[in-house]
Amino acid sequence: MENFNNIPKEKFQFVNKSDISHDRKLDTKPVGYFHDAFRRFCKNKGSVVAGIIIIFLLLFSLIVPFCTPYTVSYTDEFYTKTLPKSNLFKNTSFWDGCESMTTNKSTFEFYYLMGSETGHNAVKNNKYTEDGGMYKFRLDSYFKDGCKYRNITTEEYESIKKYQNETGIQVLYPTISINDRPSATLVGSDFISNYYYKIKKVGLNGVEVVRDSKGNIQKTYKTHKKGEARPDNYDSIRIEEPDGIEYEYALSKDAGWEVRVNYYEYYIYRHTYVLKDGIKQPSFLFGTTTEGGDILTHLSTGARFSFLFAIAVALVNFIVGAIYGAIEGYYGGKVDIILERISDILSAIPTVIVITLLKLHMGTSSQMLVLFIAFFLTGWIGMANLTRMQFYRYKNQEYVLAARTLGARDRRLMWKHIFPNSLGTMVTSCALVIPSMIYSEVNLSYLGILSLSSGSLTSVGTLLANGQPHIMTAPHIIFFPSLFLALLMLSFNLFGNGLRDAFNPSLRGSEG
């Protein structure tokens, strides 16, 4: 100190501020646990693609039910098992609502003449090929029903005529006298309405079109002379008629009229002019079910229920399981032994037995609540065991001992120090629980153990069950629900593996 005191004052000089060195800030920012896990997850391309698919399926289930004009309760008696159709592919042989047919001449002429009458060609574009008496063509599933007989009231009869006059679109077509209609045993009751021409029996079950000397068909419409009183009270647009003859468009019935309608145009009339429910024409992107319901609406609504239900159950199981497992793992000893025995007893009860007993007790009107209770009753046990293991792993770590030494209470040690370090593994497990819940719910619905279908709700499993008997004749009914379920399960497995590797790099490549 004395040497410093003896330094002359003139030896001291002010230092330039630019020469003073300071500690520089780090060029890189600190990376948090979850940010680091996210970066590792993004390096797994398969998991990223799986995550995108899951987001797409989730958005599909949430958005589509609000965008389609159809509802779950919607059905149509004639548009059953209708094939998928997209307007983008209407000029192709793919996704055009048509099926390839190879039939004999009699069946081909039936569909061909059906289109000749109404202009809605059941034989797509009237294109066909003949080979050895067999005809190959594409049958339009939206036009193949042609005309149908319907009994309507006088009010509806007048409404249809008014609609025709306003739009110029033919809905009603000339009717055929009951005596001139072919027998149901000969042509089938569902097809009688489309035989507006003479036919004759050929062989045991075959029919043949009767033609005149010029090769023209002979129409069997009910007629009266032009100028006579109209027994059908018809005063709307007509199809082309012979000179001096008028076709009759309705037969009087006790409660109204029997009419012959082009069902495609009648469908449009009903939905746009009467019901005004937003349906402009029959067009089903994924086709229809055996009851005539829109598969797209049913699938998206069922998927929405599956997602929301699975997420709700997984969240409740996560909360309950985390609390239960944390208490087991942190306190250990007798507390752990008692709680473990309780969970062992609950886990030994089969889920199907629980559902059956709950159904008997609560009835069939509360099946959603039955399903929730059944999944919750044992669903949290897996999360509890995982949390228990993680607490045993971390509770004796140095940072926990240090916090305890500084006076931290048990609650703070459990939820502030141990639980955050266990969260990565628990989140991964929770993500994998969601597809498991969905798969279980679909299985229970498919097997008929639970029926979740109602006026505004349906299930993917119900769609699969209803489509299974028709897998050969109408595979589209089961194809789209199966594709959804396959994509969901595969994507969640890849996504879960990516989460596991991101949150627990030491487990990378292991089974999980």
Short mmCIF file of C-alpha atoms in Angstrom, two decimals, residues 24-360:
data_model
loop_
_atom_site.label_atom_id
_atom_site.label_comp_id
_atom_site.label_asym_id
_atom_site.label_seq_id
_atom_site.Cartn_x
_atom_site.Cartn_y
_atom_site.Cartn_z
CA ARG A 24 -19.66 -9.73 -24.21
CA LYS A 25 -23.08 -11.27 -24.51
CA LEU A 26 -23.23 -14.78 -25.84
CA ASP A 27 -23.83 -14.96 -29.58
CA THR A 28 -26.31 -17.82 -29.10
CA LYS A 29 -29.51 -17.76 -27.11
CA PRO A 30 -30.21 -20.33 -24.41
CA VAL A 31 -32.35 -23.22 -25.64
CA GLY A 32 -35.15 -24.48 -23.41
CA TYR A 33 -36.08 -28.10 -22.89
CA PHE A 34 -39.17 -28.06 -25.08
CA HIS A 35 -37.52 -25.96 -27.78
CA ASP A 36 -34.66 -28.42 -27.95
CA ALA A 37 -37.12 -31.33 -28.09
CA PHE A 38 -39.00 -29.62 -30.92
CA ARG A 39 -35.78 -29.21 -32.92
CA ARG A 40 -34.98 -32.89 -32.48
CA PHE A 41 -38.54 -33.81 -33.49
CA CYS A 42 -38.31 -31.77 -36.70
CA LYS A 43 -35.25 -33.76 -37.77
CA ASN A 44 -37.42 -36.90 -37.91
CA LYS A 45 -39.07 -36.49 -41.31
CA GLY A 46 -41.39 -39.46 -40.92
CA SER A 47 -42.77 -38.10 -37.65
CA VAL A 48 -43.23 -34.65 -39.17
CA VAL A 49 -45.22 -36.09 -42.08
CA ALA A 50 -47.25 -38.16 -39.61
CA GLY A 51 -47.96 -35.01 -37.59
CA ILE A 52 -49.18 -33.22 -40.73
CA ILE A 53 -51.49 -36.14 -41.55
CA ILE A 54 -52.89 -36.09 -38.00
CA ILE A 55 -53.54 -32.34 -38.26
CA PHE A 56 -55.26 -32.91 -41.63
CA LEU A 57 -57.47 -35.67 -40.20
CA LEU A 58 -58.30 -33.51 -37.20
CA LEU A 59 -59.24 -30.53 -39.40
CA PHE A 60 -61.26 -32.89 -41.60
CA SER A 61 -63.27 -34.05 -38.60
CA LEU A 62 -63.79 -30.53 -37.23
CA ILE A 63 -64.53 -28.57 -40.41
CA VAL A 64 -66.31 -30.92 -42.85
CA PRO A 65 -69.49 -31.43 -40.74
CA PHE A 66 -70.09 -27.68 -40.96
CA CYS A 67 -69.38 -27.48 -44.72
CA THR A 68 -71.59 -30.28 -46.04
CA PRO A 69 -75.33 -29.69 -46.58
CA TYR A 70 -76.09 -33.22 -45.43
CA THR A 71 -76.62 -34.33 -41.84
CA VAL A 72 -76.18 -37.62 -40.03
CA SER A 73 -79.95 -38.08 -39.93
CA TYR A 74 -80.25 -37.57 -43.71
CA THR A 75 -81.28 -40.66 -45.71
CA ASP A 76 -82.77 -41.32 -49.12
CA GLU A 77 -84.61 -44.49 -50.03
CA PHE A 78 -83.39 -44.59 -53.64
CA TYR A 79 -79.85 -43.23 -53.40
CA THR A 80 -78.57 -46.18 -51.39
CA LYS A 81 -75.06 -47.55 -51.95
CA THR A 82 -74.55 -44.76 -54.49
CA LEU A 83 -70.98 -44.59 -55.75
CA PRO A 84 -68.56 -41.74 -54.91
CA LYS A 85 -68.61 -38.84 -57.33
CA SER A 86 -66.42 -35.78 -57.78
CA ASN A 87 -67.15 -33.14 -60.40
CA LEU A 88 -63.42 -32.85 -61.02
CA PHE A 89 -63.44 -36.34 -62.55
CA LYS A 90 -66.85 -36.34 -64.25
CA ASN A 91 -65.28 -36.66 -67.73
CA THR A 92 -63.04 -39.54 -66.70
CA SER A 93 -63.60 -43.16 -65.72
CA PHE A 94 -62.47 -42.53 -62.15
CA TRP A 95 -64.52 -41.21 -59.22
CA ASP A 96 -67.36 -40.31 -61.59
CA GLY A 97 -70.21 -42.07 -59.78
CA CYS A 98 -70.28 -44.83 -62.36
CA GLU A 99 -69.48 -48.53 -62.38
CA SER A 100 -68.30 -50.71 -65.25
CA MET A 101 -70.97 -53.13 -66.45
CA THR A 102 -70.97 -56.11 -68.80
CA THR A 103 -74.53 -57.27 -69.46
CA ASN A 104 -76.76 -58.92 -72.02
CA LYS A 105 -78.78 -57.00 -74.59
CA SER A 106 -81.98 -56.93 -72.54
CA THR A 107 -80.38 -55.28 -69.50
CA PHE A 108 -78.42 -52.87 -71.66
CA GLU A 109 -81.53 -51.75 -73.55
CA PHE A 110 -83.35 -51.19 -70.28
CA TYR A 111 -80.75 -48.66 -69.08
CA TYR A 112 -80.23 -47.17 -72.54
CA LEU A 113 -83.95 -46.53 -73.15
CA MET A 114 -84.28 -45.12 -69.64
CA GLY A 115 -81.90 -42.34 -70.63
CA SER A 116 -83.63 -41.83 -73.98
CA GLU A 117 -86.85 -40.90 -72.20
CA THR A 118 -85.53 -38.41 -69.63
CA GLY A 119 -82.24 -37.21 -71.10
CA HIS A 120 -80.38 -38.37 -67.99
CA ASN A 121 -78.31 -41.13 -69.48
CA ALA A 122 -77.88 -44.12 -67.18
CA VAL A 123 -75.40 -45.37 -69.81
CA LYS A 124 -72.70 -42.75 -69.38
CA ASN A 125 -72.53 -40.52 -72.46
CA ASN A 126 -74.45 -43.24 -74.31
CA LYS A 127 -71.10 -44.91 -75.00
CA TYR A 128 -70.86 -48.69 -75.10
CA THR A 129 -69.15 -51.55 -76.88
CA GLU A 130 -70.68 -54.84 -78.05
CA ASP A 131 -68.77 -58.09 -78.05
CA GLY A 132 -70.49 -61.38 -78.82
CA GLY A 133 -73.90 -60.21 -77.68
CA MET A 134 -72.57 -58.73 -74.43
CA TYR A 135 -72.54 -54.97 -73.88
CA LYS A 136 -69.86 -53.11 -71.97
CA PHE A 137 -70.59 -49.63 -70.61
CA ARG A 138 -70.38 -47.45 -67.50
CA LEU A 139 -73.59 -47.27 -65.49
CA ASP A 140 -74.27 -43.96 -63.75
CA SER A 141 -75.44 -44.75 -60.22
CA TYR A 142 -77.14 -41.33 -59.98
CA PHE A 143 -79.37 -41.91 -63.04
CA LYS A 144 -79.90 -45.68 -62.90
CA ASP A 145 -83.18 -45.36 -60.95
CA GLY A 146 -84.78 -43.38 -63.76
CA CYS A 147 -88.48 -42.79 -63.07
CA LYS A 148 -90.46 -43.81 -60.01
CA TYR A 149 -94.15 -44.00 -59.20
CA ARG A 150 -95.14 -41.85 -56.24
CA ASN A 151 -98.42 -41.13 -54.51
CA ILE A 152 -98.64 -37.41 -53.77
CA THR A 153 -101.25 -34.99 -52.48
CA THR A 154 -103.05 -32.49 -54.68
CA GLU A 155 -101.04 -29.68 -53.07
CA GLU A 156 -97.75 -31.31 -54.01
CA TYR A 157 -99.03 -32.06 -57.51
CA GLU A 158 -99.81 -28.38 -58.02
CA SER A 159 -96.46 -27.42 -56.51
CA ILE A 160 -94.54 -29.64 -58.95
CA LYS A 161 -96.42 -28.20 -61.92
CA LYS A 162 -95.65 -24.68 -60.71
CA TYR A 163 -91.98 -25.59 -60.31
CA GLN A 164 -91.90 -26.99 -63.85
CA ASN A 165 -93.49 -23.86 -65.30
CA GLU A 166 -91.02 -21.60 -63.46
CA THR A 167 -87.86 -23.54 -64.26
CA GLY A 168 -88.71 -25.31 -67.51
CA ILE A 169 -87.37 -28.56 -66.00
CA GLN A 170 -89.40 -31.73 -66.53
CA VAL A 171 -90.11 -33.61 -63.31
CA LEU A 172 -93.36 -35.40 -64.18
CA TYR A 173 -93.41 -37.88 -67.05
CA PRO A 174 -96.40 -39.56 -68.68
CA THR A 175 -97.86 -42.34 -66.64
CA ILE A 176 -98.79 -45.82 -67.81
CA SER A 177 -102.15 -47.43 -67.30
CA ILE A 178 -102.06 -50.12 -64.63
CA ASN A 179 -103.18 -52.74 -67.19
CA ASP A 180 -100.30 -51.86 -69.53
CA ARG A 181 -97.58 -52.16 -66.92
CA PRO A 182 -95.44 -55.32 -66.98
CA SER A 183 -95.88 -57.77 -64.12
CA ALA A 184 -93.60 -57.47 -61.10
CA THR A 185 -92.69 -61.14 -61.37
CA LEU A 186 -91.39 -60.57 -64.90
CA VAL A 187 -89.31 -57.41 -64.49
CA GLY A 188 -89.13 -56.82 -60.72
CA SER A 189 -91.23 -54.37 -58.72
CA ASP A 190 -88.45 -51.77 -58.52
CA PHE A 191 -88.13 -51.51 -62.30
CA ILE A 192 -91.77 -51.42 -63.46
CA SER A 193 -91.85 -47.62 -63.58
CA ASN A 194 -89.13 -47.49 -66.25
CA TYR A 195 -90.89 -49.73 -68.79
CA TYR A 196 -92.75 -47.12 -70.82
CA TYR A 197 -92.63 -49.34 -73.92
CA LYS A 198 -93.92 -52.77 -74.89
CA ILE A 199 -91.92 -55.84 -73.99
CA LYS A 200 -92.42 -59.55 -74.38
CA LYS A 201 -91.23 -62.52 -72.40
CA VAL A 202 -88.26 -64.45 -73.77
CA GLY A 203 -87.22 -67.75 -72.22
CA LEU A 204 -87.84 -68.34 -68.54
CA ASN A 205 -86.96 -64.95 -67.06
CA GLY A 206 -85.85 -62.80 -69.98
CA VAL A 207 -87.66 -59.94 -71.71
CA GLU A 208 -87.28 -58.33 -75.11
CA VAL A 209 -88.32 -54.95 -76.47
CA VAL A 210 -91.18 -55.08 -78.97
CA ARG A 211 -90.42 -52.87 -81.98
CA ASP A 212 -92.45 -51.87 -85.02
CA SER A 213 -91.54 -52.48 -88.62
CA LYS A 214 -89.21 -49.47 -88.58
CA GLY A 215 -87.35 -50.69 -85.48
CA ASN A 216 -88.88 -48.11 -83.14
CA ILE A 217 -90.10 -48.91 -79.65
CA GLN A 218 -93.86 -48.81 -78.98
CA LYS A 219 -94.64 -46.47 -76.10
CA THR A 220 -97.39 -47.46 -73.66
CA TYR A 221 -98.19 -44.04 -72.17
CA LYS A 222 -101.79 -43.49 -71.09
CA THR A 223 -103.39 -41.10 -73.61
CA HIS A 224 -106.56 -39.24 -74.56
CA LYS A 225 -107.57 -37.27 -77.65
CA LYS A 226 -106.40 -33.70 -77.83
CA GLY A 227 -109.19 -31.29 -76.94
CA GLU A 228 -110.96 -33.68 -74.61
CA ALA A 229 -111.26 -32.99 -70.89
CA ARG A 230 -108.01 -33.79 -69.09
CA PRO A 231 -108.60 -36.40 -66.38
CA ASP A 232 -105.16 -35.64 -64.94
CA ASN A 233 -105.74 -31.83 -64.62
CA TYR A 234 -102.24 -31.40 -66.07
CA ASP A 235 -101.38 -27.91 -67.32
CA SER A 236 -97.59 -27.82 -67.37
CA ILE A 237 -94.75 -28.58 -69.78
CA ARG A 238 -95.01 -31.77 -71.82
CA ILE A 239 -92.72 -34.07 -73.72
CA GLU A 240 -93.20 -34.39 -77.49
CA GLU A 241 -96.56 -35.96 -78.36
CA PRO A 242 -98.06 -37.45 -81.57
CA ASP A 243 -100.55 -35.36 -83.53
CA GLY A 244 -104.01 -35.30 -81.99
CA ILE A 245 -102.92 -37.15 -78.84
CA GLU A 246 -102.13 -35.96 -75.32
CA TYR A 247 -100.30 -38.02 -72.74
CA GLU A 248 -101.69 -38.26 -69.23
CA TYR A 249 -99.31 -37.38 -66.37
CA ALA A 250 -101.24 -38.57 -63.32
CA LEU A 251 -103.80 -41.12 -62.18
CA SER A 252 -106.40 -40.02 -59.66
CA LYS A 253 -106.20 -41.65 -56.25
CA ASP A 254 -108.41 -41.34 -53.18
CA ALA A 255 -105.96 -39.10 -51.32
CA GLY A 256 -104.43 -37.35 -54.32
CA TRP A 257 -102.56 -38.51 -57.40
CA GLU A 258 -100.23 -41.26 -58.53
CA VAL A 259 -97.51 -39.72 -60.69
CA ARG A 260 -94.42 -40.93 -62.49
CA VAL A 261 -91.45 -38.72 -61.67
CA ASN A 262 -87.89 -38.57 -62.94
CA TYR A 263 -86.38 -39.18 -59.52
CA TYR A 264 -83.16 -37.21 -60.15
CA GLU A 265 -85.15 -34.04 -60.95
CA TYR A 266 -87.73 -34.81 -58.24
CA TYR A 267 -84.86 -34.98 -55.71
CA ILE A 268 -83.66 -31.53 -56.81
CA TYR A 269 -87.22 -30.16 -56.66
CA ARG A 270 -87.73 -31.48 -53.12
CA HIS A 271 -84.51 -30.06 -51.70
CA THR A 272 -84.29 -26.74 -53.55
CA TYR A 273 -87.95 -25.78 -53.89
CA VAL A 274 -89.66 -27.41 -50.91
CA LEU A 275 -87.18 -28.19 -48.13
CA LYS A 276 -84.61 -25.50 -49.08
CA ASP A 277 -81.98 -27.30 -47.01
CA GLY A 278 -78.97 -26.27 -49.09
CA ILE A 279 -78.79 -29.49 -51.13
CA LYS A 280 -78.71 -28.50 -54.80
CA GLN A 281 -78.40 -31.91 -56.42
CA PRO A 282 -77.52 -35.48 -55.43
CA SER A 283 -73.72 -35.53 -55.26
CA PHE A 284 -71.87 -37.65 -52.73
CA LEU A 285 -68.10 -37.30 -52.64
CA PHE A 286 -67.62 -40.56 -50.73
CA GLY A 287 -70.89 -42.21 -51.86
CA THR A 288 -73.79 -43.27 -49.66
CA THR A 289 -74.49 -45.95 -47.07
CA THR A 290 -76.98 -48.80 -47.30
CA GLU A 291 -79.61 -46.46 -45.82
CA GLY A 292 -78.81 -43.63 -48.24
CA GLY A 293 -76.77 -41.51 -45.82
CA ASP A 294 -73.83 -39.40 -46.98
CA ILE A 295 -70.62 -41.25 -46.08
CA LEU A 296 -68.57 -38.04 -46.02
CA THR A 297 -70.86 -36.52 -43.39
CA HIS A 298 -71.06 -39.73 -41.36
CA LEU A 299 -67.29 -40.25 -41.44
CA SER A 300 -66.36 -36.69 -40.51
CA THR A 301 -68.96 -36.58 -37.74
CA GLY A 302 -67.86 -39.96 -36.39
CA ALA A 303 -64.20 -38.91 -36.60
CA ARG A 304 -64.97 -35.68 -34.73
CA PHE A 305 -66.63 -37.62 -31.96
CA SER A 306 -63.71 -40.09 -31.81
CA PHE A 307 -61.11 -37.31 -31.62
CA LEU A 308 -62.92 -35.21 -29.02
CA PHE A 309 -63.87 -38.22 -26.92
CA ALA A 310 -60.34 -39.67 -27.00
CA ILE A 311 -58.73 -36.32 -26.17
CA ALA A 312 -61.16 -35.74 -23.29
CA VAL A 313 -60.55 -39.21 -21.84
CA ALA A 314 -56.78 -38.92 -22.32
CA LEU A 315 -56.75 -35.52 -20.58
CA VAL A 316 -58.76 -36.75 -17.59
CA ASN A 317 -56.63 -39.90 -17.34
CA PHE A 318 -53.48 -37.79 -17.56
CA ILE A 319 -54.53 -35.54 -14.68
CA VAL A 320 -55.76 -38.33 -12.42
CA GLY A 321 -52.91 -40.69 -13.32
CA ALA A 322 -50.26 -38.00 -12.81
CA ILE A 323 -51.55 -37.08 -9.34
CA TYR A 324 -51.99 -40.71 -8.30
CA GLY A 325 -48.58 -41.78 -9.62
CA ALA A 326 -46.82 -38.75 -8.16
CA ILE A 327 -48.08 -39.58 -4.67
CA GLU A 328 -47.00 -43.22 -5.09
CA GLY A 329 -43.55 -42.42 -6.41
CA TYR A 330 -42.73 -39.53 -4.10
CA TYR A 331 -43.78 -41.02 -0.77
CA GLY A 332 -43.10 -44.69 -1.54
CA GLY A 333 -43.21 -47.21 1.28
CA LYS A 334 -46.60 -48.16 2.67
CA VAL A 335 -48.37 -45.45 0.67
CA ASP A 336 -46.98 -46.91 -2.53
CA ILE A 337 -47.89 -50.48 -1.59
CA ILE A 338 -51.50 -49.61 -0.70
CA LEU A 339 -52.11 -47.48 -3.80
CA GLU A 340 -50.49 -50.09 -6.06
CA ARG A 341 -52.76 -52.83 -4.77
CA ILE A 342 -55.81 -50.65 -5.45
CA SER A 343 -54.69 -50.03 -9.04
CA ASP A 344 -53.91 -53.75 -9.48
CA ILE A 345 -57.46 -54.67 -8.47
CA LEU A 346 -59.00 -52.12 -10.86
CA SER A 347 -56.76 -53.13 -13.77
CA ALA A 348 -57.83 -56.77 -13.38
CA ILE A 349 -61.46 -55.92 -14.26
CA PRO A 350 -62.13 -56.50 -18.02
CA THR A 351 -63.41 -53.43 -19.85
CA VAL A 352 -66.13 -55.39 -21.62
CA ILE A 353 -67.51 -56.57 -18.26
CA VAL A 354 -67.55 -52.99 -17.00
CA ILE A 355 -69.40 -51.78 -20.11
CA THR A 356 -71.95 -54.61 -19.90
CA LEU A 357 -72.71 -53.94 -16.24
CA LEU A 358 -72.95 -50.20 -16.82
CA LYS A 359 -75.31 -50.73 -19.77
CA LEU A 360 -77.56 -52.91 -17.62
#
